[in-house]
Amino acid sequence: MYEHCFRLLPGAVRAKLVAPNTALSGFSGESVWPIGIIELELELVDDDNKELVRSTTVEFYFVRSYSKYNAHLGRTTLQKLAVIPSTVHGLVKFPTPLGIATIRSEKQDASVEAVEQAEKQPSEAEQPRSRMIITNPRHPEQKIKIGGGLSEETKFKLRNILASNTDFFAWNEADMTGVPREIAKHKLNANPSLTPVRQKKRGVAPERSEWLKAEVDKLVKENILREVRYQTWVANQVLVKKPDGSWRMCVDFTDINKACPKDNYPLPEIDWKVESLAGF
C-alpha cells in the first residue's frame, strides 16, 4: 500500500544474507523457516515534502510466501520510528527532525486501476463459450465440459487424450469395485473391548422406503453391498435431500465412531509442512 514511500540507501546493496537460527510462527501456530536475514538501511519519506525523512536499520526476514506486498514492517520497526498508522484514513504519520511526515495509502489508486482492468475485460456475451463433448460412446449421457478459451488444437488433443484413456474413469457404480485387497484394504480400528451396538430400526415414510429398497438392490447388484445374516454392528440409513430434489443415502455411524479411538498424530496441514521444509 505504501511502496512509494520506502527507499533503500546506496550502501544497502552490499549487505549479505545471514542464516537464520529460529523459525517464524504465525497466528495459527504454523512455523515458517526463513531463507535468510538481511540488515538494510531504510528511509521513510513524506509524500509531499521530501525533506521530512526518517531512516533506521531494519532486519528483513526472507520467506517463501505469496503476497501482493514486497515487504512488511513489523511492530518493532514501527515503534522505533514512532509510526502511528490509521487504517480508517489510509495513512501513517511519524515524527522527523523537521516536522511530522505523512504517508498516504495507494488503495485509491489501486481501486481505480482495478476498475480500468475490469472495463477492459470482455463481457459475458463476448467471452468464448465452453463445449460439452462425449468421450465414451458407451455412455453418451455423461459429457465433459471443455473451456471455450482453449485453442482448437488444444481442444483436439485434450479430446483425444480423454477418449484414449476412458478406462481411467468410473462411468457407473460397477467400475468402483474390484480393487484387489493386496493393493488397497481398509479396516475399522474399533475397540474390541466394547460391545457392538445394534441400533433399533427407525421408521421411514412409504415413498422413502421404496426408494431405499431400489437403491440397496442397485448397490447389491453392482457388488458394492452384500447381504450379511449375523450382524455385529447395525446402523440405520439416513436420507439426505440433494439440491435437485433427489435423495442421498447415508448411514448413521455415530456408535461405531465412538468405538474407534482417535488418531493421536493426525495428518497436519500440508501447507504447514511445505512451509516448514523451506530452505532444505
Tab-separated table of C-alpha atoms in Angstrom:
chain	number	residue	atom	x	y	z
A	1	MET	CA	0.000	0.000	0.000
A	2	TYR	CA	2.852	2.407	0.699
A	3	GLU	CA	5.531	1.227	-1.748
A	4	HIS	CA	6.323	4.748	-2.995
A	5	CYS	CA	7.424	5.988	0.452
A	6	PHE	CA	10.245	3.472	1.108
A	7	ARG	CA	13.722	3.547	-0.361
A	8	LEU	CA	16.981	1.771	0.341
A	9	LEU	CA	20.186	3.713	0.841
A	10	PRO	CA	23.048	3.126	-1.679
A	11	GLY	CA	25.168	1.111	0.742
A	12	ALA	CA	22.377	-1.368	1.390
A	13	VAL	CA	23.056	-3.359	-1.772
A	14	ARG	CA	26.340	-4.575	-0.246
A	15	ALA	CA	24.526	-6.301	2.619
A	16	LYS	CA	24.678	-10.076	2.785
A	17	LEU	CA	22.124	-12.683	3.785
A	18	VAL	CA	22.675	-14.279	7.183
A	19	ALA	CA	21.496	-17.787	8.020
A	20	PRO	CA	18.560	-17.757	10.468
A	21	ASN	CA	18.719	-19.563	13.790
A	22	THR	CA	14.986	-19.744	14.526
A	23	ALA	CA	11.688	-20.170	12.703
A	24	LEU	CA	8.843	-17.679	12.441
A	25	SER	CA	5.467	-18.580	13.957
A	26	GLY	CA	2.132	-17.378	12.601
A	27	PHE	CA	-1.135	-16.600	14.355
A	28	SER	CA	-2.491	-20.132	13.821
A	29	GLY	CA	0.690	-21.802	15.110
A	30	GLU	CA	2.292	-22.701	11.794
A	31	SER	CA	6.060	-22.343	11.501
A	32	VAL	CA	7.984	-20.909	8.552
A	33	TRP	CA	11.748	-21.235	8.273
A	34	PRO	CA	13.237	-18.062	6.733
A	35	ILE	CA	15.582	-18.321	3.761
A	36	GLY	CA	17.855	-15.742	5.327
A	37	ILE	CA	18.113	-12.443	7.208
A	38	ILE	CA	19.490	-9.212	5.795
A	39	GLU	CA	20.120	-5.876	7.516
A	40	LEU	CA	19.241	-2.827	5.399
A	41	GLU	CA	19.183	0.907	5.937
A	42	LEU	CA	15.627	2.094	5.275
A	43	GLU	CA	14.206	5.581	4.764
A	44	LEU	CA	10.608	6.736	5.164
A	45	VAL	CA	9.822	9.841	3.125
A	46	ASP	CA	6.836	12.187	3.285
A	47	ASP	CA	4.565	12.174	0.237
A	48	ASP	CA	4.626	15.936	-0.346
A	49	ASN	CA	7.740	17.232	1.401
A	50	LYS	CA	10.780	15.096	0.588
A	51	GLU	CA	12.781	16.812	3.352
A	52	LEU	CA	10.676	15.084	6.012
A	53	VAL	CA	12.681	11.859	6.274
A	54	ARG	CA	13.331	9.215	8.932
A	55	SER	CA	15.921	6.476	8.491
A	56	THR	CA	16.741	3.391	10.521
A	57	THR	CA	18.368	-0.006	10.214
A	58	VAL	CA	15.873	-2.851	9.738
A	59	GLU	CA	16.357	-6.604	9.725
A	60	PHE	CA	14.329	-8.211	6.924
A	61	TYR	CA	13.468	-11.905	7.028
A	62	PHE	CA	13.173	-13.546	3.606
A	63	VAL	CA	10.435	-16.215	3.453
A	64	ARG	CA	8.697	-18.095	0.668
A	65	SER	CA	5.204	-16.671	0.883
A	66	TYR	CA	2.633	-15.495	-1.639
A	67	SER	CA	1.733	-11.863	-1.001
A	68	LYS	CA	0.915	-8.798	-3.055
A	69	TYR	CA	3.383	-6.818	-0.936
A	70	ASN	CA	7.150	-6.987	-1.317
A	71	ALA	CA	7.880	-6.266	2.353
A	72	HIS	CA	6.154	-5.860	5.715
A	73	LEU	CA	7.377	-3.652	8.530
A	74	GLY	CA	6.944	-5.242	11.943
A	75	ARG	CA	5.851	-3.655	15.175
A	76	THR	CA	9.452	-3.312	16.340
A	77	THR	CA	10.318	-1.029	13.420
A	78	LEU	CA	7.084	0.947	13.728
A	79	GLN	CA	7.760	1.524	17.416
A	80	LYS	CA	11.370	2.550	16.749
A	81	LEU	CA	10.206	5.187	14.253
A	82	ALA	CA	7.171	6.184	16.379
A	83	VAL	CA	4.864	5.483	13.455
A	84	ILE	CA	1.125	5.986	14.072
A	85	PRO	CA	-0.981	4.138	11.467
A	86	SER	CA	-4.665	4.730	10.736
A	87	THR	CA	-6.436	2.085	8.665
A	88	VAL	CA	-9.614	4.181	8.629
A	89	HIS	CA	-7.932	7.137	6.914
A	90	GLY	CA	-5.433	5.008	4.964
A	91	LEU	CA	-2.310	6.861	6.124
A	92	VAL	CA	0.548	6.820	8.629
A	93	LYS	CA	2.275	9.665	10.470
A	94	PHE	CA	5.702	9.748	12.091
A	95	PRO	CA	7.923	12.476	13.567
A	96	THR	CA	11.060	13.781	11.849
A	97	PRO	CA	13.615	16.426	12.915
A	98	LEU	CA	11.851	18.925	10.623
A	99	GLY	CA	8.246	18.103	11.493
A	100	ILE	CA	5.512	15.477	11.187
A	101	ALA	CA	5.593	13.429	7.989
A	102	THR	CA	2.532	11.829	6.388
A	103	ILE	CA	2.366	8.858	4.057
A	104	ARG	CA	-0.933	8.082	2.325
A	105	SER	CA	-2.106	4.735	1.052
A	106	GLU	CA	-2.223	3.803	-2.622
A	107	LYS	CA	-5.511	1.978	-2.078
A	108	GLN	CA	-7.473	4.579	-4.028
A	109	ASP	CA	-5.101	4.322	-6.989
A	110	ALA	CA	-5.328	0.531	-6.819
A	111	SER	CA	-9.126	0.651	-6.901
A	112	VAL	CA	-9.081	2.928	-9.953
A	113	GLU	CA	-6.676	0.557	-11.681
A	114	ALA	CA	-8.942	-2.375	-10.832
A	115	VAL	CA	-11.922	-0.577	-12.379
A	116	GLU	CA	-9.929	0.107	-15.536
A	117	GLN	CA	-8.892	-3.523	-15.761
A	118	ALA	CA	-12.499	-4.621	-15.297
A	119	GLU	CA	-13.615	-2.330	-18.106
A	120	LYS	CA	-11.052	-3.945	-20.419
A	121	GLN	CA	-12.382	-7.431	-19.669
A	122	PRO	CA	-14.754	-8.775	-22.327
A	123	SER	CA	-18.393	-9.110	-21.392
A	124	GLU	CA	-20.060	-12.489	-20.888
A	125	ALA	CA	-21.522	-12.313	-24.364
A	126	GLU	CA	-18.067	-11.721	-25.879
A	127	GLN	CA	-16.328	-14.486	-23.923
A	128	PRO	CA	-15.926	-17.841	-25.718
A	129	ARG	CA	-18.433	-20.424	-24.563
A	130	SER	CA	-17.483	-23.841	-23.249
A	131	ARG	CA	-18.470	-27.027	-25.061
A	132	MET	CA	-19.854	-30.343	-23.842
A	133	ILE	CA	-18.219	-33.326	-25.526
A	134	ILE	CA	-18.729	-37.106	-25.401
A	135	THR	CA	-15.560	-39.096	-24.740
A	136	ASN	CA	-17.057	-42.540	-24.093
A	137	PRO	CA	-19.519	-43.784	-26.761
A	138	ARG	CA	-20.865	-46.366	-24.298
A	139	HIS	CA	-22.114	-43.591	-22.026
A	140	PRO	CA	-23.273	-40.744	-24.296
A	141	GLU	CA	-25.309	-39.210	-21.469
A	142	GLN	CA	-22.121	-38.448	-19.497
A	143	LYS	CA	-20.484	-35.426	-21.082
A	144	ILE	CA	-17.367	-33.462	-20.208
A	145	LYS	CA	-17.132	-29.679	-20.380
A	146	ILE	CA	-14.177	-28.119	-22.239
A	147	GLY	CA	-13.393	-24.440	-21.756
A	148	GLY	CA	-14.066	-22.143	-24.671
A	149	GLY	CA	-10.843	-20.207	-24.126
A	150	LEU	CA	-8.710	-23.106	-25.385
A	151	SER	CA	-7.370	-23.159	-28.906
A	152	GLU	CA	-8.813	-25.610	-31.424
A	153	GLU	CA	-5.569	-27.600	-31.437
A	154	THR	CA	-5.609	-27.884	-27.634
A	155	LYS	CA	-9.264	-28.954	-27.665
A	156	PHE	CA	-8.485	-31.643	-30.245
A	157	LYS	CA	-5.542	-33.001	-28.221
A	158	LEU	CA	-7.498	-32.930	-24.958
A	159	ARG	CA	-10.405	-34.788	-26.509
A	160	ASN	CA	-8.083	-37.476	-27.903
A	161	ILE	CA	-6.374	-37.939	-24.534
A	162	LEU	CA	-9.700	-38.365	-22.725
A	163	ALA	CA	-11.078	-40.714	-25.386
A	164	SER	CA	-7.975	-42.939	-25.341
A	165	ASN	CA	-7.995	-43.243	-21.524
A	166	THR	CA	-11.656	-43.952	-20.789
A	167	ASP	CA	-10.658	-46.910	-18.596
A	168	PHE	CA	-9.152	-44.486	-16.065
A	169	PHE	CA	-12.601	-43.164	-15.080
A	170	ALA	CA	-15.571	-44.728	-13.262
A	171	TRP	CA	-18.590	-44.480	-15.557
A	172	ASN	CA	-21.013	-46.353	-13.288
A	173	GLU	CA	-21.173	-47.911	-9.833
A	174	ALA	CA	-19.720	-51.227	-11.015
A	175	ASP	CA	-16.479	-49.515	-12.110
A	176	MET	CA	-15.753	-48.507	-8.500
A	177	THR	CA	-15.364	-52.091	-7.249
A	178	GLY	CA	-12.901	-54.849	-7.895
A	179	VAL	CA	-9.748	-53.321	-6.393
A	180	PRO	CA	-7.555	-56.240	-5.193
A	181	ARG	CA	-7.014	-56.322	-1.425
A	182	GLU	CA	-3.256	-56.554	-1.855
A	183	ILE	CA	-3.433	-53.071	-3.407
A	184	ALA	CA	-5.902	-51.363	-1.058
A	185	LYS	CA	-7.601	-52.631	2.087
A	186	HIS	CA	-9.485	-50.710	4.768
A	187	LYS	CA	-10.288	-51.846	8.283
A	188	LEU	CA	-12.077	-50.052	11.116
A	189	ASN	CA	-9.944	-49.810	14.241
A	190	ALA	CA	-12.800	-50.469	16.663
A	191	ASN	CA	-12.056	-51.106	20.322
A	192	PRO	CA	-12.549	-54.898	20.780
A	193	SER	CA	-13.463	-54.476	24.465
A	194	LEU	CA	-16.630	-52.524	23.608
A	195	THR	CA	-19.899	-54.308	22.955
A	196	PRO	CA	-21.184	-53.869	19.383
A	197	VAL	CA	-24.213	-51.595	19.135
A	198	ARG	CA	-27.292	-52.623	17.163
A	199	GLN	CA	-29.412	-49.575	16.549
A	200	LYS	CA	-33.177	-50.004	16.684
A	201	LYS	CA	-34.910	-49.853	13.345
A	202	ARG	CA	-36.247	-46.425	12.521
A	203	GLY	CA	-39.469	-45.957	10.633
A	204	VAL	CA	-39.315	-44.496	7.136
A	205	ALA	CA	-42.115	-42.979	5.072
A	206	PRO	CA	-43.524	-45.350	2.406
A	207	GLU	CA	-42.207	-43.366	-0.569
A	208	ARG	CA	-38.750	-43.134	1.004
A	209	SER	CA	-38.818	-46.842	1.878
A	210	GLU	CA	-39.414	-47.765	-1.760
A	211	TRP	CA	-36.536	-45.535	-2.843
A	212	LEU	CA	-34.266	-47.125	-0.224
A	213	LYS	CA	-35.106	-50.635	-1.403
A	214	ALA	CA	-34.368	-49.728	-5.005
A	215	GLU	CA	-31.058	-48.056	-4.038
A	216	VAL	CA	-29.926	-51.029	-1.919
A	217	ASP	CA	-30.853	-53.503	-4.684
A	218	LYS	CA	-28.791	-51.466	-7.138
A	219	LEU	CA	-25.751	-51.412	-4.842
A	220	VAL	CA	-26.045	-55.158	-4.210
A	221	LYS	CA	-26.249	-55.788	-7.953
A	222	GLU	CA	-23.097	-53.719	-8.505
A	223	ASN	CA	-21.230	-55.702	-5.775
A	224	ILE	CA	-20.846	-52.621	-3.594
A	225	LEU	CA	-23.014	-54.100	-0.817
A	226	ARG	CA	-23.519	-57.715	0.189
A	227	GLU	CA	-26.020	-59.415	2.463
A	228	VAL	CA	-24.942	-60.385	5.996
A	229	ARG	CA	-27.197	-62.564	8.136
A	230	TYR	CA	-25.482	-62.327	11.547
A	231	GLN	CA	-24.608	-58.690	12.048
A	232	THR	CA	-22.394	-57.394	14.834
A	233	TRP	CA	-22.842	-53.660	14.241
A	234	VAL	CA	-26.175	-52.401	12.880
A	235	ALA	CA	-26.735	-48.791	11.813
A	236	ASN	CA	-29.779	-47.121	10.277
A	237	GLN	CA	-29.887	-45.471	6.906
A	238	VAL	CA	-30.364	-41.723	6.788
A	239	LEU	CA	-31.793	-39.961	3.739
A	240	VAL	CA	-30.409	-36.519	2.908
A	241	LYS	CA	-32.125	-34.410	0.288
A	242	LYS	CA	-29.979	-33.125	-2.580
A	243	PRO	CA	-30.337	-29.641	-4.081
A	244	ASP	CA	-32.013	-31.133	-7.176
A	245	GLY	CA	-34.752	-32.736	-5.048
A	246	SER	CA	-33.450	-36.310	-5.159
A	247	TRP	CA	-32.188	-38.296	-2.162
A	248	ARG	CA	-28.752	-39.372	-0.997
A	249	MET	CA	-28.497	-42.483	1.170
A	250	CYS	CA	-26.175	-42.122	4.171
A	251	VAL	CA	-25.573	-44.274	7.252
A	252	ASP	CA	-25.658	-43.247	10.915
A	253	PHE	CA	-22.158	-44.226	12.083
A	254	THR	CA	-22.399	-42.385	15.425
A	255	ASP	CA	-21.914	-45.521	17.541
A	256	ILE	CA	-19.053	-47.004	15.511
A	257	ASN	CA	-17.284	-43.623	15.534
A	258	LYS	CA	-17.409	-43.591	19.330
A	259	ALA	CA	-15.890	-47.077	19.410
A	260	CYS	CA	-12.986	-46.146	17.133
A	261	PRO	CA	-10.164	-44.368	19.018
A	262	LYS	CA	-8.954	-41.098	17.608
A	263	ASP	CA	-5.550	-40.885	15.957
A	264	ASN	CA	-3.019	-39.398	18.378
A	265	TYR	CA	-0.984	-37.998	15.473
A	266	PRO	CA	-3.397	-36.705	12.835
A	267	LEU	CA	-2.145	-35.658	9.438
A	268	PRO	CA	-1.047	-31.984	9.674
A	269	GLU	CA	-1.985	-29.309	7.205
A	270	ILE	CA	0.010	-29.866	4.033
A	271	ASP	CA	0.637	-26.118	3.668
A	272	TRP	CA	2.327	-26.058	7.076
A	273	LYS	CA	4.575	-28.977	6.147
A	274	VAL	CA	5.610	-27.360	2.860
A	275	GLU	CA	6.465	-24.115	4.636
A	276	SER	CA	8.465	-25.936	7.313
A	277	LEU	CA	10.595	-27.623	4.629
A	278	ALA	CA	11.603	-24.310	3.041
A	279	GLY	CA	15.376	-23.992	2.788
A	280	PHE	CA	16.117	-27.719	2.943
